[in-house]
Short mmCIF file of C-alpha atoms and ligand atoms in Angstrom, two decimals:
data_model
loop_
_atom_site.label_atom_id
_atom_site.label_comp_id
_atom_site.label_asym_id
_atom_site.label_seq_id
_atom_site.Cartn_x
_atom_site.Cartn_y
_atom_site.Cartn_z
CA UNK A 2 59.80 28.37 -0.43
CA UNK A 3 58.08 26.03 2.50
CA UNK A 4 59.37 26.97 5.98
CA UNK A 5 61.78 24.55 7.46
CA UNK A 6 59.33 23.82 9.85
CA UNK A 7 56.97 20.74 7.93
CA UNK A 8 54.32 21.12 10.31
CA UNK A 9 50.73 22.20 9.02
CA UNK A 10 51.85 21.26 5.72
CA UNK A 11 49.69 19.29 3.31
CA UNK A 12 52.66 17.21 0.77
CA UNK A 13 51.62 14.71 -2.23
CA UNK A 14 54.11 11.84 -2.35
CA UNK A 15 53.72 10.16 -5.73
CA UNK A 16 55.67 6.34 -5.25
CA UNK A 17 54.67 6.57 -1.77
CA UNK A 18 54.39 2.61 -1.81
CA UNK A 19 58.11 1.66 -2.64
CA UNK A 20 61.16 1.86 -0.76
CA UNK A 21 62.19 5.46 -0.82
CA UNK A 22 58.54 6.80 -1.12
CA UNK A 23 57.41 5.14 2.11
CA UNK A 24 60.81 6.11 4.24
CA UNK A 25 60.02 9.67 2.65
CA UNK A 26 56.10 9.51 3.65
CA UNK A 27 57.27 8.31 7.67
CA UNK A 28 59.72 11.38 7.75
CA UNK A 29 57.48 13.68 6.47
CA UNK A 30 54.77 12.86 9.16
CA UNK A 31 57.15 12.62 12.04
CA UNK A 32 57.54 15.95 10.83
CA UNK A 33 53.97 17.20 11.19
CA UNK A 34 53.41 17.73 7.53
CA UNK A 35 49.72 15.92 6.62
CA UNK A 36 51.10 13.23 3.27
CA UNK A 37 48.73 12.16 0.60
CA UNK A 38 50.62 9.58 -0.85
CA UNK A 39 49.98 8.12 -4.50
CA UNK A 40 50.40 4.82 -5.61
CA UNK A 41 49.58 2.66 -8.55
CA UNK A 42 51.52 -0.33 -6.59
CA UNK A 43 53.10 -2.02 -9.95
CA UNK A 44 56.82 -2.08 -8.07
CA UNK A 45 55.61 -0.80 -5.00
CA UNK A 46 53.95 -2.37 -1.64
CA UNK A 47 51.19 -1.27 0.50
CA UNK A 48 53.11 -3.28 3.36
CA UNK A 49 55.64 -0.61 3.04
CA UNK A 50 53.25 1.87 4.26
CA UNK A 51 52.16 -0.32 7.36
CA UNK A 52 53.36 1.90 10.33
CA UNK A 53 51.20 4.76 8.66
CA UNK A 54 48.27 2.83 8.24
CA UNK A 55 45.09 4.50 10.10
CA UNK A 56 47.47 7.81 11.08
CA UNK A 57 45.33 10.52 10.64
CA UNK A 58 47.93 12.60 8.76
CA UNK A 59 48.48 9.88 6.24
CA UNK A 60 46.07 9.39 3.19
CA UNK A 61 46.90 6.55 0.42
CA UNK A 62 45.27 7.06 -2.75
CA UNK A 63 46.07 3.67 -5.61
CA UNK A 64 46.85 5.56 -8.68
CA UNK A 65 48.50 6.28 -12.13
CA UNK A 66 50.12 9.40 -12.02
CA UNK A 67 50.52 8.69 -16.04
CA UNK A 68 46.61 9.73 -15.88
CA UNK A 69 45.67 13.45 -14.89
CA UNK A 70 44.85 13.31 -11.31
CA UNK A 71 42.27 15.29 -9.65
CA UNK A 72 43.64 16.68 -5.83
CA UNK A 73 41.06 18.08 -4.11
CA UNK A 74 42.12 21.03 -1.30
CA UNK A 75 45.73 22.88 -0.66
CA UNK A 76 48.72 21.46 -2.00
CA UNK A 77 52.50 22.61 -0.71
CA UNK A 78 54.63 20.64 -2.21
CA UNK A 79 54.69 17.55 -4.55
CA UNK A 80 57.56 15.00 -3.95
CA UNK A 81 57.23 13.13 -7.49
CA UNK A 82 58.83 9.63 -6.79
CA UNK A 83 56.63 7.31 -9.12
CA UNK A 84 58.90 5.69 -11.64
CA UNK A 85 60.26 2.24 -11.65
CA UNK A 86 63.73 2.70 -10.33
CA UNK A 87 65.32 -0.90 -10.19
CA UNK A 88 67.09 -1.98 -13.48
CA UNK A 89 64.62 -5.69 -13.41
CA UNK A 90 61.94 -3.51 -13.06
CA UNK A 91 62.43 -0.48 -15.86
CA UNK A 92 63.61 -3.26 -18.02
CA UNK A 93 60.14 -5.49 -17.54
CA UNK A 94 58.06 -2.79 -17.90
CA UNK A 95 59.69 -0.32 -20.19
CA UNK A 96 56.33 1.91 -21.70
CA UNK A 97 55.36 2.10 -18.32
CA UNK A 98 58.87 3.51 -17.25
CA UNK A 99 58.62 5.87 -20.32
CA UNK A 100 55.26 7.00 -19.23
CA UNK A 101 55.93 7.63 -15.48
CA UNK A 102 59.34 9.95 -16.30
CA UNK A 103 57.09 11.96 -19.37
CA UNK A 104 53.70 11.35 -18.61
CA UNK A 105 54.04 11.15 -15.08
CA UNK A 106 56.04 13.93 -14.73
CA UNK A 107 53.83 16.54 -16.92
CA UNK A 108 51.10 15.94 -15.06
CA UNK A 109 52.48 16.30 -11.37
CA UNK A 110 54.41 19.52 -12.57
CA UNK A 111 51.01 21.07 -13.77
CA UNK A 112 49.29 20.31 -10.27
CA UNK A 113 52.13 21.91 -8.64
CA UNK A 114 51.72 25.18 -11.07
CA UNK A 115 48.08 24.88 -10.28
CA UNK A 116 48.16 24.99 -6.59
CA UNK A 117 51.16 26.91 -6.48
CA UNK A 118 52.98 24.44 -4.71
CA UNK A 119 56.84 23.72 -4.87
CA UNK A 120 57.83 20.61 -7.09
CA UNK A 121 60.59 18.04 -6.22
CA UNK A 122 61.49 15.35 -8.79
CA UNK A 123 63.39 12.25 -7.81
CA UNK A 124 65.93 11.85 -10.73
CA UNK A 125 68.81 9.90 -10.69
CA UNK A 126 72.52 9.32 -11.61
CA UNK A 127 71.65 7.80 -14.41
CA UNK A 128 71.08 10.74 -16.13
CA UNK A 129 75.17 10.99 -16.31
CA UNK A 130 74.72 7.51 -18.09
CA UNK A 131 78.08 5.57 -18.00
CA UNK A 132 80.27 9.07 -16.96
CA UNK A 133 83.45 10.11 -18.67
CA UNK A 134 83.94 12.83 -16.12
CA UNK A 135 84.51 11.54 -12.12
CA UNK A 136 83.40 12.11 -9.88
CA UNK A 137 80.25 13.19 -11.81
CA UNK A 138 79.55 17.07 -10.81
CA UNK A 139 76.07 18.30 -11.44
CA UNK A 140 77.21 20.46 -14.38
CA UNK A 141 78.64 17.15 -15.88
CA UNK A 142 75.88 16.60 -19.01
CA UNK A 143 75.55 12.91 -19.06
CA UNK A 144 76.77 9.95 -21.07
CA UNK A 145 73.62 8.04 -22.21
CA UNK A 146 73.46 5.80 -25.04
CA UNK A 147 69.92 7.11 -26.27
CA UNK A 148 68.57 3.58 -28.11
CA UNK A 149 70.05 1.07 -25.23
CA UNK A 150 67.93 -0.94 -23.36
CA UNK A 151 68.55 1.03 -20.23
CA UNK A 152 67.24 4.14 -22.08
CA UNK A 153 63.71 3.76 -21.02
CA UNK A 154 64.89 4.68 -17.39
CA UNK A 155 67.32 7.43 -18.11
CA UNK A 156 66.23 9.07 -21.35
CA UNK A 157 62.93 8.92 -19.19
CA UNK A 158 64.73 11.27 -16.55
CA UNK A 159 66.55 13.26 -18.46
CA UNK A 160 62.80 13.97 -19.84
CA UNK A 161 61.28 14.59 -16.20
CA UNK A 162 64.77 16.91 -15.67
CA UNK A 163 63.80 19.11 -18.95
CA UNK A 164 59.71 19.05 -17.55
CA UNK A 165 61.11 20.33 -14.40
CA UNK A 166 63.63 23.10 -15.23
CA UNK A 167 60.60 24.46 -18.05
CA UNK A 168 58.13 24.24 -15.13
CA UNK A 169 61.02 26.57 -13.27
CA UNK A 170 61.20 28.77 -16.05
CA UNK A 171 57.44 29.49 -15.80
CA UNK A 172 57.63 30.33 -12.54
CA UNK A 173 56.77 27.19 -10.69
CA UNK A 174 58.87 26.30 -7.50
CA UNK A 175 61.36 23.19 -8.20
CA UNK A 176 63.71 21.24 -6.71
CA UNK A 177 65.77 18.22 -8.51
CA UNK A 178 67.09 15.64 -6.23
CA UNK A 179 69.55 13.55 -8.47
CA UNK A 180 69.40 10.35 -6.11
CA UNK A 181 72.71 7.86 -6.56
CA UNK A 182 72.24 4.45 -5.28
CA UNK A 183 70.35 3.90 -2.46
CA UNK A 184 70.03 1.33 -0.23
CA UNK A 185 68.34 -0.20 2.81
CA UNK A 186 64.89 -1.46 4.54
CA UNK A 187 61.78 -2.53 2.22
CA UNK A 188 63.77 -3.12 -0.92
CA UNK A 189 61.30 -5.66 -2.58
CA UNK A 190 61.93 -9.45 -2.47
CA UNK A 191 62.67 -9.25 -6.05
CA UNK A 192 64.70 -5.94 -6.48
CA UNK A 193 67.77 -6.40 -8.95
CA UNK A 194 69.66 -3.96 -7.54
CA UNK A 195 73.32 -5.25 -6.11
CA UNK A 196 72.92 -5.11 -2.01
CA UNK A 197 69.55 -6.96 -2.22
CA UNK A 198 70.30 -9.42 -4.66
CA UNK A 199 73.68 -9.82 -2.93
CA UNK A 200 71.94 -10.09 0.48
CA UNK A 201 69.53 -12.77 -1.07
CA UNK A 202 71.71 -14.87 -2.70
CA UNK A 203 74.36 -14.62 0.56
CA UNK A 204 71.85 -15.73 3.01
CA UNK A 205 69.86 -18.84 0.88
CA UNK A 206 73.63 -19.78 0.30
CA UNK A 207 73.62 -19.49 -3.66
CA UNK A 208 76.83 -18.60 -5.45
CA UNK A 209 76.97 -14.05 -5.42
CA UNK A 210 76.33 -13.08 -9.05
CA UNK A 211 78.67 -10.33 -10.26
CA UNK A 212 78.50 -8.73 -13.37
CA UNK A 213 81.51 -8.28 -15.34
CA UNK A 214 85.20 -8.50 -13.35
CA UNK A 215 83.61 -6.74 -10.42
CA UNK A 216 85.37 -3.74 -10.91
CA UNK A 217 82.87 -1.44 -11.57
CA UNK A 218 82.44 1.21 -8.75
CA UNK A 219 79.12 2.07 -7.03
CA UNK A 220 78.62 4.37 -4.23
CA UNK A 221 76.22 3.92 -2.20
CA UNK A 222 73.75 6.01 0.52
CA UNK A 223 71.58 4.46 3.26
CA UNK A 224 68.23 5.53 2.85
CA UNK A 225 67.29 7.32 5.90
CA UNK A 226 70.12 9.44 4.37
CA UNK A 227 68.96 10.12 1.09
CA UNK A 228 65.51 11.01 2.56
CA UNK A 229 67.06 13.77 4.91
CA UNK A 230 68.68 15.07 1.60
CA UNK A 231 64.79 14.89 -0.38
CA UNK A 232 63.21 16.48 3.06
CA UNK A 233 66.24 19.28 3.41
CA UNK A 234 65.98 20.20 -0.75
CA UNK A 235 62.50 20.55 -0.50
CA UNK A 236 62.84 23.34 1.97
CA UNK A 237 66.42 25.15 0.26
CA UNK A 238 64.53 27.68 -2.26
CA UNK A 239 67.20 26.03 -4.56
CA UNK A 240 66.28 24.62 -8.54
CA UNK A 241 69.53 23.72 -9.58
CA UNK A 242 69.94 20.05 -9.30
CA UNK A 243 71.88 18.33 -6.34
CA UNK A 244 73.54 15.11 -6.42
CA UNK A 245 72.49 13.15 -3.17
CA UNK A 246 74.94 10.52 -2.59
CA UNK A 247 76.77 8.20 -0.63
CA UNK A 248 80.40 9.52 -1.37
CA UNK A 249 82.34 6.38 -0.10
CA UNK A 250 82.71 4.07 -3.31
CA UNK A 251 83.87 0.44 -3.39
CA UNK A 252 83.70 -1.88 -6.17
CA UNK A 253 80.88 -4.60 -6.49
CA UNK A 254 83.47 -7.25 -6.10
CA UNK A 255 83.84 -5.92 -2.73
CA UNK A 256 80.26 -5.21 -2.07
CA UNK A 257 79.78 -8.80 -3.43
CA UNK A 258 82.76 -9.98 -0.28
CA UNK A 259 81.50 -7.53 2.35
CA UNK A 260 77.51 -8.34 2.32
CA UNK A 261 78.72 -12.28 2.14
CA UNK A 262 80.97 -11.56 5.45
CA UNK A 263 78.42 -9.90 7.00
CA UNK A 264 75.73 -12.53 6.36
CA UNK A 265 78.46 -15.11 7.51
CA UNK A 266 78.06 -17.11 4.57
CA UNK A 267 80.68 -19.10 2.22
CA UNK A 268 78.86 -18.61 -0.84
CA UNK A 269 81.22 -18.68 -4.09
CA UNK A 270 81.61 -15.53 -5.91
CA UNK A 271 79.71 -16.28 -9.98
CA UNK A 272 81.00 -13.45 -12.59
CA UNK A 273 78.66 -13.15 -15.00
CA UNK A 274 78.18 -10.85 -18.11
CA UNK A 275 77.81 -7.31 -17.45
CA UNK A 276 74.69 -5.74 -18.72
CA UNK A 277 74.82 -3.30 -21.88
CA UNK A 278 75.23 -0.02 -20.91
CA UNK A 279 76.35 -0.70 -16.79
CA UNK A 280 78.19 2.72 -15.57
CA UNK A 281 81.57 1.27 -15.04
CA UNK A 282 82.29 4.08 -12.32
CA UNK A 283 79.99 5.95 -9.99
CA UNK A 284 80.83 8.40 -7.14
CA UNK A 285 78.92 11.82 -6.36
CA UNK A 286 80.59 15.44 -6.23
CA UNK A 287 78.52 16.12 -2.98
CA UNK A 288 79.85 19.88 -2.85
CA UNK A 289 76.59 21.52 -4.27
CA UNK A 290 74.37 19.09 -1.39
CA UNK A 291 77.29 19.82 1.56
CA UNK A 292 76.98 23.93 0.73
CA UNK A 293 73.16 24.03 -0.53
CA UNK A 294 71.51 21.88 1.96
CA UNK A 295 74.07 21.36 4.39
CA UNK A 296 73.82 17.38 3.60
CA UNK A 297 76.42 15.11 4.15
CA UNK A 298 75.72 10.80 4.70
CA UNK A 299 75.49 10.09 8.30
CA UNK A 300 75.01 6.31 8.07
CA UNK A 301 78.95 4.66 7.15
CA UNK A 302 78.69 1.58 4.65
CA UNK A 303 79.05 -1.50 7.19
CA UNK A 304 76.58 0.33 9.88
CA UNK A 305 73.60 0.82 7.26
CA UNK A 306 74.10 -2.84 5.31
CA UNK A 307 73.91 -4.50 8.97
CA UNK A 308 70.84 -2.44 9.28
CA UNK A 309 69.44 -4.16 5.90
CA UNK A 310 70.60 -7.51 6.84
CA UNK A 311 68.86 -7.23 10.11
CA UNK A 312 65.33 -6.05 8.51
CA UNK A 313 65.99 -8.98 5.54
CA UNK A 314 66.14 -11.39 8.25
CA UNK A 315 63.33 -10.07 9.90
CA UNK A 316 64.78 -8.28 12.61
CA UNK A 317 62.14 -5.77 13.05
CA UNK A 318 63.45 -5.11 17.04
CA UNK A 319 67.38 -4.11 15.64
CA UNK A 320 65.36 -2.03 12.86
CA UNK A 321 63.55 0.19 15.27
CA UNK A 322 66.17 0.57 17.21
CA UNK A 323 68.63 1.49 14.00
CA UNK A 324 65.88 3.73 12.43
N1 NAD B 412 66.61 3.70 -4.85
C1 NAD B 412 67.56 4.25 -5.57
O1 NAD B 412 68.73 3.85 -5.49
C2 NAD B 412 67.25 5.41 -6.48
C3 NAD B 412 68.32 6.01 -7.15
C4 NAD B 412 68.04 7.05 -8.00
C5 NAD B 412 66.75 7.52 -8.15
N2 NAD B 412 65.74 6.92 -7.50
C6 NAD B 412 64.38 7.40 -7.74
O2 NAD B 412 63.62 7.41 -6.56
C7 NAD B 412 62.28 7.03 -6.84
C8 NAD B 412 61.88 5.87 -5.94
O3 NAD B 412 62.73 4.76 -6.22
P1 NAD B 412 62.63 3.42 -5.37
O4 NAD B 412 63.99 2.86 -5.29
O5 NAD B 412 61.87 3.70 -4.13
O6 NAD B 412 61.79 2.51 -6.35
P2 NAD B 412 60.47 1.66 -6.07
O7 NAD B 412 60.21 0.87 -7.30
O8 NAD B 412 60.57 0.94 -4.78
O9 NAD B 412 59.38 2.80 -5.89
C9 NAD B 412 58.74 3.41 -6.98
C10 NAD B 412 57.26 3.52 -6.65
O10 NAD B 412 56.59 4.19 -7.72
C11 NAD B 412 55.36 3.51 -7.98
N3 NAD B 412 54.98 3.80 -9.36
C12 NAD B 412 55.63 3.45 -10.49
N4 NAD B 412 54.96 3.91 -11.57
C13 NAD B 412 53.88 4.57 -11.10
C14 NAD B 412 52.79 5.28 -11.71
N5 NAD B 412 52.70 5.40 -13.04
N6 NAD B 412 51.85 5.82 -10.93
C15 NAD B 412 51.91 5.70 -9.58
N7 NAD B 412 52.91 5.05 -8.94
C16 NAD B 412 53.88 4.50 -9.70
C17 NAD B 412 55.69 2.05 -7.72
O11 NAD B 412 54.56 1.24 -7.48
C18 NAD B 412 56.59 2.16 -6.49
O12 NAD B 412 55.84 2.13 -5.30
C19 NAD B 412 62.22 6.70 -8.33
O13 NAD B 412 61.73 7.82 -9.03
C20 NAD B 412 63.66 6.46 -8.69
O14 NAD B 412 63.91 6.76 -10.03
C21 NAD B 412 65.96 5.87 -6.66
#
């Protein structure tokens, strides 16, 4: 196990461009840990990884983690992030999704058994596919239609999951963060994911698309949240996975109303078909992350979407202040 205490620690970040990965990278070097962040920038942005720019802790590397990667010098930890994440994206490039969660995955796991380093993979409620059991506990074994479209994302997982635990089982350090919905800052212009797309549509005063009646239930975490859980797991000695999660969960209908109040717009609501395979309900059992980590969300739903609205718009001044 790392000490608490980051400081003096040397951590890869693979993802470190995209929106959790660069949150992630910041916290780590407030911390004092040194980051050497990989990249191969296909959904990600350097721009994400501005304020770290020229920080002598910091080190940005553009790279495949599909390919074996030499790291050069003492590794602690590995924070494997790489993977397309948003549904537009795993769907557009769905090899390369494939390839990060197997691929990807193998190779990170063996540089953490080779410099003896502890390894945390970024999996994701989708690996309880659309749940029969709610809320989904992490003993709850999934509900994934293997040959669906949306496969390529959590089959892809579930993959990285069974790389991990067999790492564990030969005596390499792990940690599983299973990551629900997370929102906030540096989503990408184009991310399909509901508060972005809601937030985009909202403010340029198009109609809201949402899928199906709007009834299906999301649940969803700000991400300087979800980054205290990654930082906190990293440090627990613990391999079992742990659901980190926003436990408040509203439907996307009244996602859809809320983010259109907030941006003080009068678009019209659009239902539109719901996508093959969409998890009709989703809400974490948070027990394992509240006992194991002593985790809970900090940021409330209307406090961290007025924090994304204000960085969407450009309001870098409220985003300091909120971050
Ligand atoms: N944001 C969420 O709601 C959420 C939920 C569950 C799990 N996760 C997991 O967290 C991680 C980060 O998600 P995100 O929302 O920040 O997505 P993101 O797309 O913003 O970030 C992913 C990053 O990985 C990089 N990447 C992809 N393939 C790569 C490869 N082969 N080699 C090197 N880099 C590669 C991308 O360029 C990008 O910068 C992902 O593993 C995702 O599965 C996120």
């Amino acid at each position: 196990m790392i000490s608490n205490d980051l400081a003096h620690t040397r951590i890869v970040v693979t993802g470190a461009a995209g929106f959790v990965g660069s949150h992630l990278c910041e916290r780590l070097v407030r911390a004092g840990a040194c980051v050497l962040g990989l990249d191969d920038l296909s959904t990600g942005r350097h721009s994400n990884l501005a304020s770290l720019d020229d920080h002598p802790s910091f080190e940005f590397r553009h790279c495949d983690v599909t390919v074996p990667h030499p790291v050069r010098g003492t590794v602690d930890a590995i924070m494997h992030l790489a993977s397309p994440a948003a549904p537009g994206d795993y769907l557009a490039m769905p090899l390369a999704t494939l390839r990060a969660g197997s691929l990807g995955t193998l190779n990170m796991a063996e540089v953490a058994r080779d410099k003896a380093a502890i390894l945390l993979l970024a999996s994701t409620s989708e690996v309880y596919g659309d749940p029969l059991e709610h809320p989904q506990s992490e003993s709850y074994l999934g509900n994934v239609n293997p040959i669906g479209p949306r496969s390529v994302y959590d089959e892809a997982k579930r993959f990285s999951e069974a790389v991990t635990a067999q790492f564990a089982r030969m005596g390499v350090r792990t940690a599983i963060a299973r990551i629900f919905n997370t929102y906030g800052p540096r989503m990408s212009d184009v991310d399909s994911r509901v508060v972005p797309t809601f937030i985009r549509q909202a403010c340029a005063g198009q109609a809201l698309t949402v899928a199906g009646d709007g009834s299906q239930t999301r649940s969803l975490c700000y991400v300087d949240d979800t980054v205290d859980g990654l930082t906190r797991l990293l440090t627990a000695g613990f391999a079992d996975p742990v659901n980190i999660g926003g436990t408040h969960e509203a439907t996307v209908l009244e996602l859809a109303e809320m983010i259109r109040a907030l941006c003080g717009s009068s678009s019209p609501i659009e239902f539109v078909d719901l996508p093959q395979d969409d998890p009709l309900r989703r809400r974490p059992d948070t027990t394992r992350a509240v006992r194991v980590l002593g985790w809970e969300p900090q940021v409330g739903l209307a406090e961290g979407l007025a924090r994304t609205l204000a960085w969407e718009r450009g309001d870098a001044a409220v985003t300091a202040v909120a971050r």
